[in-house]
PDB file of C-alpha atoms in Angstrom:
ATOM      1  CA  MET A 562     -22.008 -72.340  13.758  1.00  0.00           C
ATOM      2  CA  ARG A 563     -24.485 -70.035  15.482  1.00  0.00           C
ATOM      3  CA  VAL A 564     -27.573 -69.212  13.398  1.00  0.00           C
ATOM      4  CA  THR A 565     -29.693 -66.176  14.274  1.00  0.00           C
ATOM      5  CA  LYS A 566     -32.931 -65.559  12.398  1.00  0.00           C
ATOM      6  CA  TYR A 567     -34.106 -62.025  11.741  1.00  0.00           C
ATOM      7  CA  THR A 568     -37.342 -60.766  10.219  1.00  0.00           C
ATOM      8  CA  HIS A 569     -38.430 -62.391   6.980  1.00  0.00           C
ATOM      9  CA  SER A 570     -35.549 -64.174   5.168  1.00  0.00           C
ATOM     10  CA  CYS A 571     -32.543 -62.682   6.915  1.00  0.00           C
ATOM     11  CA  VAL A 572     -30.203 -64.999   8.814  1.00  0.00           C
ATOM     12  CA  ARG A 573     -26.886 -64.290  10.505  1.00  0.00           C
ATOM     13  CA  LEU A 574     -24.237 -67.011  10.721  1.00  0.00           C
ATOM     14  CA  GLU A 575     -21.371 -66.748  13.205  1.00  0.00           C
ATOM     15  CA  ARG A 576     -18.346 -68.982  13.669  1.00  0.00           C
ATOM     16  CA  ASP A 577     -14.843 -68.366  15.002  1.00  0.00           C
ATOM     17  CA  GLY A 578     -15.454 -64.619  15.266  1.00  0.00           C
ATOM     18  CA  ARG A 579     -16.591 -64.317  11.637  1.00  0.00           C
ATOM     19  CA  VAL A 580     -20.065 -63.124  10.587  1.00  0.00           C
ATOM     20  CA  LEU A 581     -21.906 -63.944   7.363  1.00  0.00           C
ATOM     21  CA  VAL A 582     -25.374 -62.482   6.742  1.00  0.00           C
ATOM     22  CA  ILE A 583     -27.811 -63.825   4.142  1.00  0.00           C
ATOM     23  CA  ASP A 584     -30.636 -61.720   2.659  1.00  0.00           C
ATOM     24  CA  PRO A 585     -30.711 -58.606   4.842  1.00  0.00           C
ATOM     25  CA  GLY A 586     -33.726 -56.994   3.206  1.00  0.00           C
ATOM     26  CA  THR A 587     -35.653 -53.834   3.954  1.00  0.00           C
ATOM     27  CA  TRP A 588     -37.870 -55.725   6.425  1.00  0.00           C
ATOM     28  CA  SER A 589     -34.995 -57.116   8.486  1.00  0.00           C
ATOM     29  CA  GLU A 590     -33.437 -55.452  11.494  1.00  0.00           C
ATOM     30  CA  PRO A 591     -30.298 -53.318  10.960  1.00  0.00           C
ATOM     31  CA  ARG A 592     -28.589 -55.092  13.885  1.00  0.00           C
ATOM     32  CA  ALA A 593     -28.365 -58.247  11.752  1.00  0.00           C
ATOM     33  CA  LEU A 594     -25.470 -56.558   9.943  1.00  0.00           C
ATOM     34  CA  THR A 595     -23.513 -55.453  13.028  1.00  0.00           C
ATOM     35  CA  GLY A 596     -19.963 -56.706  12.604  1.00  0.00           C
ATOM     36  CA  ALA A 597     -20.736 -58.495   9.322  1.00  0.00           C
ATOM     37  CA  ASP A 598     -17.713 -59.662   7.352  1.00  0.00           C
ATOM     38  CA  ALA A 599     -19.646 -60.549   4.173  1.00  0.00           C
ATOM     39  CA  VAL A 600     -23.195 -60.717   2.833  1.00  0.00           C
ATOM     40  CA  LEU A 601     -24.943 -63.165   0.508  1.00  0.00           C
ATOM     41  CA  VAL A 602     -27.974 -61.958  -1.468  1.00  0.00           C
ATOM     42  CA  THR A 603     -30.198 -64.579  -3.090  1.00  0.00           C
ATOM     43  CA  HIS A 604     -31.917 -62.168  -5.508  1.00  0.00           C
ATOM     44  CA  GLU A 605     -32.728 -58.546  -6.277  1.00  0.00           C
ATOM     45  CA  HIS A 606     -36.094 -58.042  -4.508  1.00  0.00           C
ATOM     46  CA  THR A 607     -36.056 -55.489  -1.689  1.00  0.00           C
ATOM     47  CA  ASP A 608     -37.386 -57.918   0.917  1.00  0.00           C
ATOM     48  CA  HIS A 609     -34.037 -59.726   0.452  1.00  0.00           C
ATOM     49  CA  VAL A 610     -31.617 -56.853  -0.193  1.00  0.00           C
ATOM     50  CA  ASP A 611     -31.549 -53.427   1.455  1.00  0.00           C
ATOM     51  CA  VAL A 612     -29.373 -51.494  -0.979  1.00  0.00           C
ATOM     52  CA  LEU A 613     -28.959 -48.381   1.183  1.00  0.00           C
ATOM     53  CA  ARG A 614     -27.716 -50.298   4.220  1.00  0.00           C
ATOM     54  CA  LEU A 615     -25.433 -52.554   2.190  1.00  0.00           C
ATOM     55  CA  ALA A 616     -23.949 -49.745   0.084  1.00  0.00           C
ATOM     56  CA  GLY A 617     -22.499 -48.123   3.194  1.00  0.00           C
ATOM     57  CA  LEU A 618     -21.433 -51.321   4.932  1.00  0.00           C
ATOM     58  CA  GLY A 619     -18.077 -51.714   3.206  1.00  0.00           C
ATOM     59  CA  VAL A 620     -17.983 -55.521   3.111  1.00  0.00           C
ATOM     60  CA  PRO A 621     -18.126 -57.930   0.160  1.00  0.00           C
ATOM     61  CA  VAL A 622     -21.684 -58.539  -1.079  1.00  0.00           C
ATOM     62  CA  TYR A 623     -22.243 -61.633  -3.221  1.00  0.00           C
ATOM     63  CA  ALA A 624     -25.314 -61.859  -5.478  1.00  0.00           C
ATOM     64  CA  PRO A 625     -26.380 -63.651  -8.663  1.00  0.00           C
ATOM     65  CA  ALA A 626     -24.314 -62.334 -11.577  1.00  0.00           C
ATOM     66  CA  ALA A 627     -27.523 -61.686 -13.551  1.00  0.00           C
ATOM     67  CA  ALA A 628     -29.216 -59.756 -10.709  1.00  0.00           C
ATOM     68  CA  VAL A 629     -30.125 -56.124 -11.346  1.00  0.00           C
ATOM     69  CA  ILE A 630     -29.269 -54.247  -8.138  1.00  0.00           C
ATOM     70  CA  PRO A 631     -28.663 -50.567  -8.946  1.00  0.00           C
ATOM     71  CA  ARG A 632     -26.364 -48.520  -6.701  1.00  0.00           C
ATOM     72  CA  LEU A 633     -24.761 -51.561  -5.090  1.00  0.00           C
ATOM     73  CA  ASP A 634     -21.404 -53.080  -5.983  1.00  0.00           C
ATOM     74  CA  VAL A 635     -21.681 -56.854  -5.820  1.00  0.00           C
ATOM     75  CA  ILE A 636     -19.506 -59.829  -6.581  1.00  0.00           C
ATOM     76  CA  GLY A 637     -21.415 -61.764  -9.227  1.00  0.00           C
ATOM     77  CA  VAL A 638     -21.949 -65.465  -8.609  1.00  0.00           C
ATOM     78  CA  ALA A 639     -23.245 -68.227 -10.903  1.00  0.00           C
ATOM     79  CA  ALA A 640     -25.045 -71.478 -10.104  1.00  0.00           C
ATOM     80  CA  GLY A 641     -22.541 -74.219  -9.360  1.00  0.00           C
ATOM     81  CA  GLU A 642     -19.855 -71.765  -8.287  1.00  0.00           C
ATOM     82  CA  GLU A 643     -17.964 -72.410  -5.053  1.00  0.00           C
ATOM     83  CA  PHE A 644     -16.283 -69.636  -3.088  1.00  0.00           C
ATOM     84  CA  THR A 645     -15.380 -68.508   0.421  1.00  0.00           C
ATOM     85  CA  ALA A 646     -17.136 -65.604   2.153  1.00  0.00           C
ATOM     86  CA  ALA A 647     -16.280 -64.485   5.701  1.00  0.00           C
ATOM     87  CA  GLY A 648     -14.416 -67.755   6.174  1.00  0.00           C
ATOM     88  CA  PHE A 649     -17.451 -69.894   5.258  1.00  0.00           C
ATOM     89  CA  ARG A 650     -17.399 -72.241   2.261  1.00  0.00           C
ATOM     90  CA  ILE A 651     -20.299 -71.449  -0.079  1.00  0.00           C
ATOM     91  CA  ARG A 652     -21.799 -73.323  -3.020  1.00  0.00           C
ATOM     92  CA  ALA A 653     -24.381 -71.485  -5.137  1.00  0.00           C
ATOM     93  CA  VAL A 654     -27.293 -73.518  -6.520  1.00  0.00           C
ATOM     94  CA  GLY A 655     -30.465 -72.862  -8.493  1.00  0.00           C
ATOM     95  CA  GLY A 656     -30.771 -70.111 -11.012  1.00  0.00           C
ATOM     96  CA  ARG A 657     -34.239 -68.554 -11.250  1.00  0.00           C
ATOM     97  CA  HIS A 658     -36.852 -67.096  -8.899  1.00  0.00           C
ATOM     98  CA  ALA A 659     -39.999 -69.181  -8.475  1.00  0.00           C
ATOM     99  CA  THR A 660     -42.856 -68.149 -10.762  1.00  0.00           C
ATOM    100  CA  ILE A 661     -45.896 -66.376  -9.314  1.00  0.00           C
ATOM    101  CA  HIS A 662     -48.119 -66.155 -12.392  1.00  0.00           C
ATOM    102  CA  GLY A 663     -47.631 -65.897 -16.127  1.00  0.00           C
ATOM    103  CA  GLY A 664     -43.865 -66.274 -15.879  1.00  0.00           C
ATOM    104  CA  LYS A 665     -43.484 -63.354 -13.446  1.00  0.00           C
ATOM    105  CA  PRO A 666     -41.316 -62.511 -11.678  1.00  0.00           C
ATOM    106  CA  ASP A 667     -38.453 -63.855 -13.667  1.00  0.00           C
ATOM    107  CA  CYS A 668     -35.179 -62.871 -12.113  1.00  0.00           C
ATOM    108  CA  ALA A 669     -32.012 -64.595 -11.073  1.00  0.00           C
ATOM    109  CA  ASN A 670     -32.192 -66.394  -7.716  1.00  0.00           C
ATOM    110  CA  LEU A 671     -29.460 -68.435  -6.096  1.00  0.00           C
ATOM    111  CA  GLY A 672     -29.663 -70.633  -3.041  1.00  0.00           C
ATOM    112  CA  TYR A 673     -26.555 -70.973  -0.908  1.00  0.00           C
ATOM    113  CA  VAL A 674     -25.206 -74.123   0.741  1.00  0.00           C
ATOM    114  CA  VAL A 675     -22.959 -72.994   3.597  1.00  0.00           C
ATOM    115  CA  ASP A 676     -20.152 -75.273   4.840  1.00  0.00           C
ATOM    116  CA  ASP A 677     -22.082 -78.269   3.470  1.00  0.00           C
ATOM    117  CA  VAL A 678     -24.444 -78.051   6.470  1.00  0.00           C
ATOM    118  CA  LEU A 679     -26.969 -75.222   5.949  1.00  0.00           C
ATOM    119  CA  TYR A 680     -29.082 -74.328   2.906  1.00  0.00           C
ATOM    120  CA  HIS A 681     -30.878 -71.014   2.233  1.00  0.00           C
ATOM    121  CA  PRO A 682     -32.897 -71.298  -1.025  1.00  0.00           C
ATOM    122  CA  GLY A 683     -34.010 -67.670  -1.378  1.00  0.00           C
ATOM    123  CA  ASP A 684     -37.278 -67.416  -3.338  1.00  0.00           C
ATOM    124  CA  SER A 685     -37.122 -70.866  -4.849  1.00  0.00           C
ATOM    125  CA  LEU A 686     -37.552 -74.487  -3.911  1.00  0.00           C
ATOM    126  CA  HIS A 687     -34.505 -75.592  -5.868  1.00  0.00           C
ATOM    127  CA  LEU A 688     -32.998 -78.674  -4.260  1.00  0.00           C
ATOM    128  CA  PRO A 689     -29.492 -78.274  -2.791  1.00  0.00           C
ATOM    129  CA  GLY A 690     -28.158 -81.339  -4.624  1.00  0.00           C
ATOM    130  CA  GLN A 691     -26.569 -82.737  -1.478  1.00  0.00           C
ATOM    131  CA  PRO A 692     -27.532 -83.662   2.092  1.00  0.00           C
ATOM    132  CA  VAL A 693     -27.681 -80.738   4.544  1.00  0.00           C
ATOM    133  CA  GLU A 694     -28.138 -80.685   8.295  1.00  0.00           C
ATOM    134  CA  THR A 695     -30.177 -77.472   8.415  1.00  0.00           C
ATOM    135  CA  LEU A 696     -32.719 -76.345   5.822  1.00  0.00           C
ATOM    136  CA  LEU A 697     -34.209 -72.863   5.842  1.00  0.00           C
ATOM    137  CA  VAL A 698     -37.670 -73.256   4.324  1.00  0.00           C
ATOM    138  CA  PRO A 699     -39.839 -70.409   2.998  1.00  0.00           C
ATOM    139  CA  LEU A 700     -43.173 -70.376   4.857  1.00  0.00           C
ATOM    140  CA  GLN A 701     -45.305 -67.963   2.835  1.00  0.00           C
ATOM    141  CA  ALA A 702     -45.045 -66.196  -0.502  1.00  0.00           C
ATOM    142  CA  SER A 703     -47.180 -65.310  -3.497  1.00  0.00           C
ATOM    143  CA  TRP A 704     -45.178 -67.975  -5.372  1.00  0.00           C
ATOM    144  CA  LEU A 705     -45.635 -70.719  -2.781  1.00  0.00           C
ATOM    145  CA  LYS A 706     -48.269 -73.256  -1.693  1.00  0.00           C
ATOM    146  CA  LEU A 707     -47.863 -74.877   1.711  1.00  0.00           C
ATOM    147  CA  THR A 708     -47.938 -78.364   0.190  1.00  0.00           C
ATOM    148  CA  GLU A 709     -44.909 -77.388  -1.934  1.00  0.00           C
ATOM    149  CA  ALA A 710     -42.986 -76.298   1.175  1.00  0.00           C
ATOM    150  CA  ILE A 711     -43.834 -79.588   2.915  1.00  0.00           C
ATOM    151  CA  ASP A 712     -42.761 -81.621  -0.132  1.00  0.00           C
ATOM    152  CA  PHE A 713     -39.543 -79.585  -0.367  1.00  0.00           C
ATOM    153  CA  VAL A 714     -38.638 -80.319   3.265  1.00  0.00           C
ATOM    154  CA  ASN A 715     -39.415 -84.012   2.849  1.00  0.00           C
ATOM    155  CA  GLU A 716     -37.356 -84.255  -0.332  1.00  0.00           C
ATOM    156  CA  VAL A 717     -34.321 -82.469   1.135  1.00  0.00           C
ATOM    157  CA  ALA A 718     -34.709 -84.538   4.356  1.00  0.00           C
ATOM    158  CA  PRO A 719     -32.478 -82.407   6.607  1.00  0.00           C
ATOM    159  CA  GLN A 720     -31.855 -83.104  10.282  1.00  0.00           C
ATOM    160  CA  ARG A 721     -33.590 -79.861  11.201  1.00  0.00           C
ATOM    161  CA  THR A 722     -35.690 -77.265   9.434  1.00  0.00           C
ATOM    162  CA  VAL A 723     -36.217 -73.614  10.315  1.00  0.00           C
ATOM    163  CA  GLY A 724     -38.923 -71.440   8.790  1.00  0.00           C
ATOM    164  CA  ILE A 725     -38.030 -68.219   6.948  1.00  0.00           C
ATOM    165  CA  HIS A 726     -39.822 -65.872   4.507  1.00  0.00           C
ATOM    166  CA  ASP A 727     -42.571 -65.156   7.021  1.00  0.00           C
ATOM    167  CA  GLY A 728     -42.781 -61.356   6.961  1.00  0.00           C
ATOM    168  CA  GLN A 729     -46.351 -61.221   5.652  1.00  0.00           C
ATOM    169  CA  LEU A 730     -47.867 -63.744   8.072  1.00  0.00           C
ATOM    170  CA  ASN A 731     -50.090 -62.859  10.995  1.00  0.00           C
ATOM    171  CA  GLU A 732     -50.083 -64.977  14.184  1.00  0.00           C
ATOM    172  CA  ARG A 733     -52.967 -67.236  13.086  1.00  0.00           C
ATOM    173  CA  GLY A 734     -51.421 -67.976   9.697  1.00  0.00           C
ATOM    174  CA  LEU A 735     -48.013 -68.600  11.239  1.00  0.00           C
ATOM    175  CA  SER A 736     -49.478 -70.986  13.807  1.00  0.00           C
ATOM    176  CA  SER A 737     -51.247 -72.961  11.089  1.00  0.00           C
ATOM    177  CA  ILE A 738     -48.180 -73.232   8.847  1.00  0.00           C
ATOM    178  CA  ASN A 739     -45.926 -74.171  11.764  1.00  0.00           C
ATOM    179  CA  GLY A 740     -48.392 -76.893  12.775  1.00  0.00           C
ATOM    180  CA  TRP A 741     -48.555 -78.388   9.290  1.00  0.00           C
ATOM    181  CA  LEU A 742     -44.764 -78.430   8.852  1.00  0.00           C
ATOM    182  CA  ALA A 743     -44.218 -79.998  12.278  1.00  0.00           C
ATOM    183  CA  GLU A 744     -46.871 -82.643  11.619  1.00  0.00           C
ATOM    184  CA  GLU A 745     -46.090 -83.506   7.995  1.00  0.00           C
ATOM    185  CA  THR A 746     -42.283 -83.584   8.041  1.00  0.00           C
ATOM    186  CA  ASP A 747     -39.704 -85.612   9.929  1.00  0.00           C
ATOM    187  CA  ALA A 748     -37.065 -82.923   9.697  1.00  0.00           C
ATOM    188  CA  GLY A 749     -37.004 -81.486  13.218  1.00  0.00           C
ATOM    189  CA  TYR A 750     -39.091 -78.449  12.240  1.00  0.00           C
ATOM    190  CA  ARG A 751     -38.964 -75.403  14.450  1.00  0.00           C
ATOM    191  CA  TYR A 752     -39.885 -71.782  14.129  1.00  0.00           C
ATOM    192  CA  LEU A 753     -37.560 -69.056  15.346  1.00  0.00           C
ATOM    193  CA  ALA A 754     -38.983 -65.621  16.070  1.00  0.00           C
ATOM    194  CA  PRO A 755     -36.748 -62.698  15.032  1.00  0.00           C
ATOM    195  CA  GLY A 756     -33.640 -62.814  17.206  1.00  0.00           C
ATOM    196  CA  GLY A 757     -34.055 -66.560  17.888  1.00  0.00           C
ATOM    197  CA  GLN A 758     -30.940 -68.719  17.650  1.00  0.00           C
ATOM    198  CA  LEU A 759     -29.827 -72.261  16.942  1.00  0.00           C
TER     199      LEU A 759
END
């Protein structure tokens, strides 16, 4: 499986000529969707779903069944559900977006385990409930403390970890977070700039 990271939380997975894209939001590059066969959306926030681009794409878009995404036809998914998208086996986990303050935001959020090897948690630190080879870990968010991200990586204990959810970081902040994750985890941490591949 080839993994290409795009800006913020968008990743493109390719295998056997099939393309699955996760969280192509308004901050991610349009080229992430070139040739896409299906799309997974973790939740309804625009940094994870670009409704205008997806509405005209003409491929299946999977999202939490409770998500409110006007003007976009989606296939609703529930936590625990298993399905196939673009030839990849998917298991949805989680349920709710992480809290920022005072219970807000409170919207549906699903993480996706892909082919039992890669996990994208969206805006949550919900554990995948199984071993995974590759963990995509959020680096910065109004709902996240760095120590929580480090603990999440250590608890999941993947073979390798790649940072996502980095769209609001400047170079100094990114360097600091990357240093902490590399130093405090044993999960093969690496950062991929937009367009970088595994």
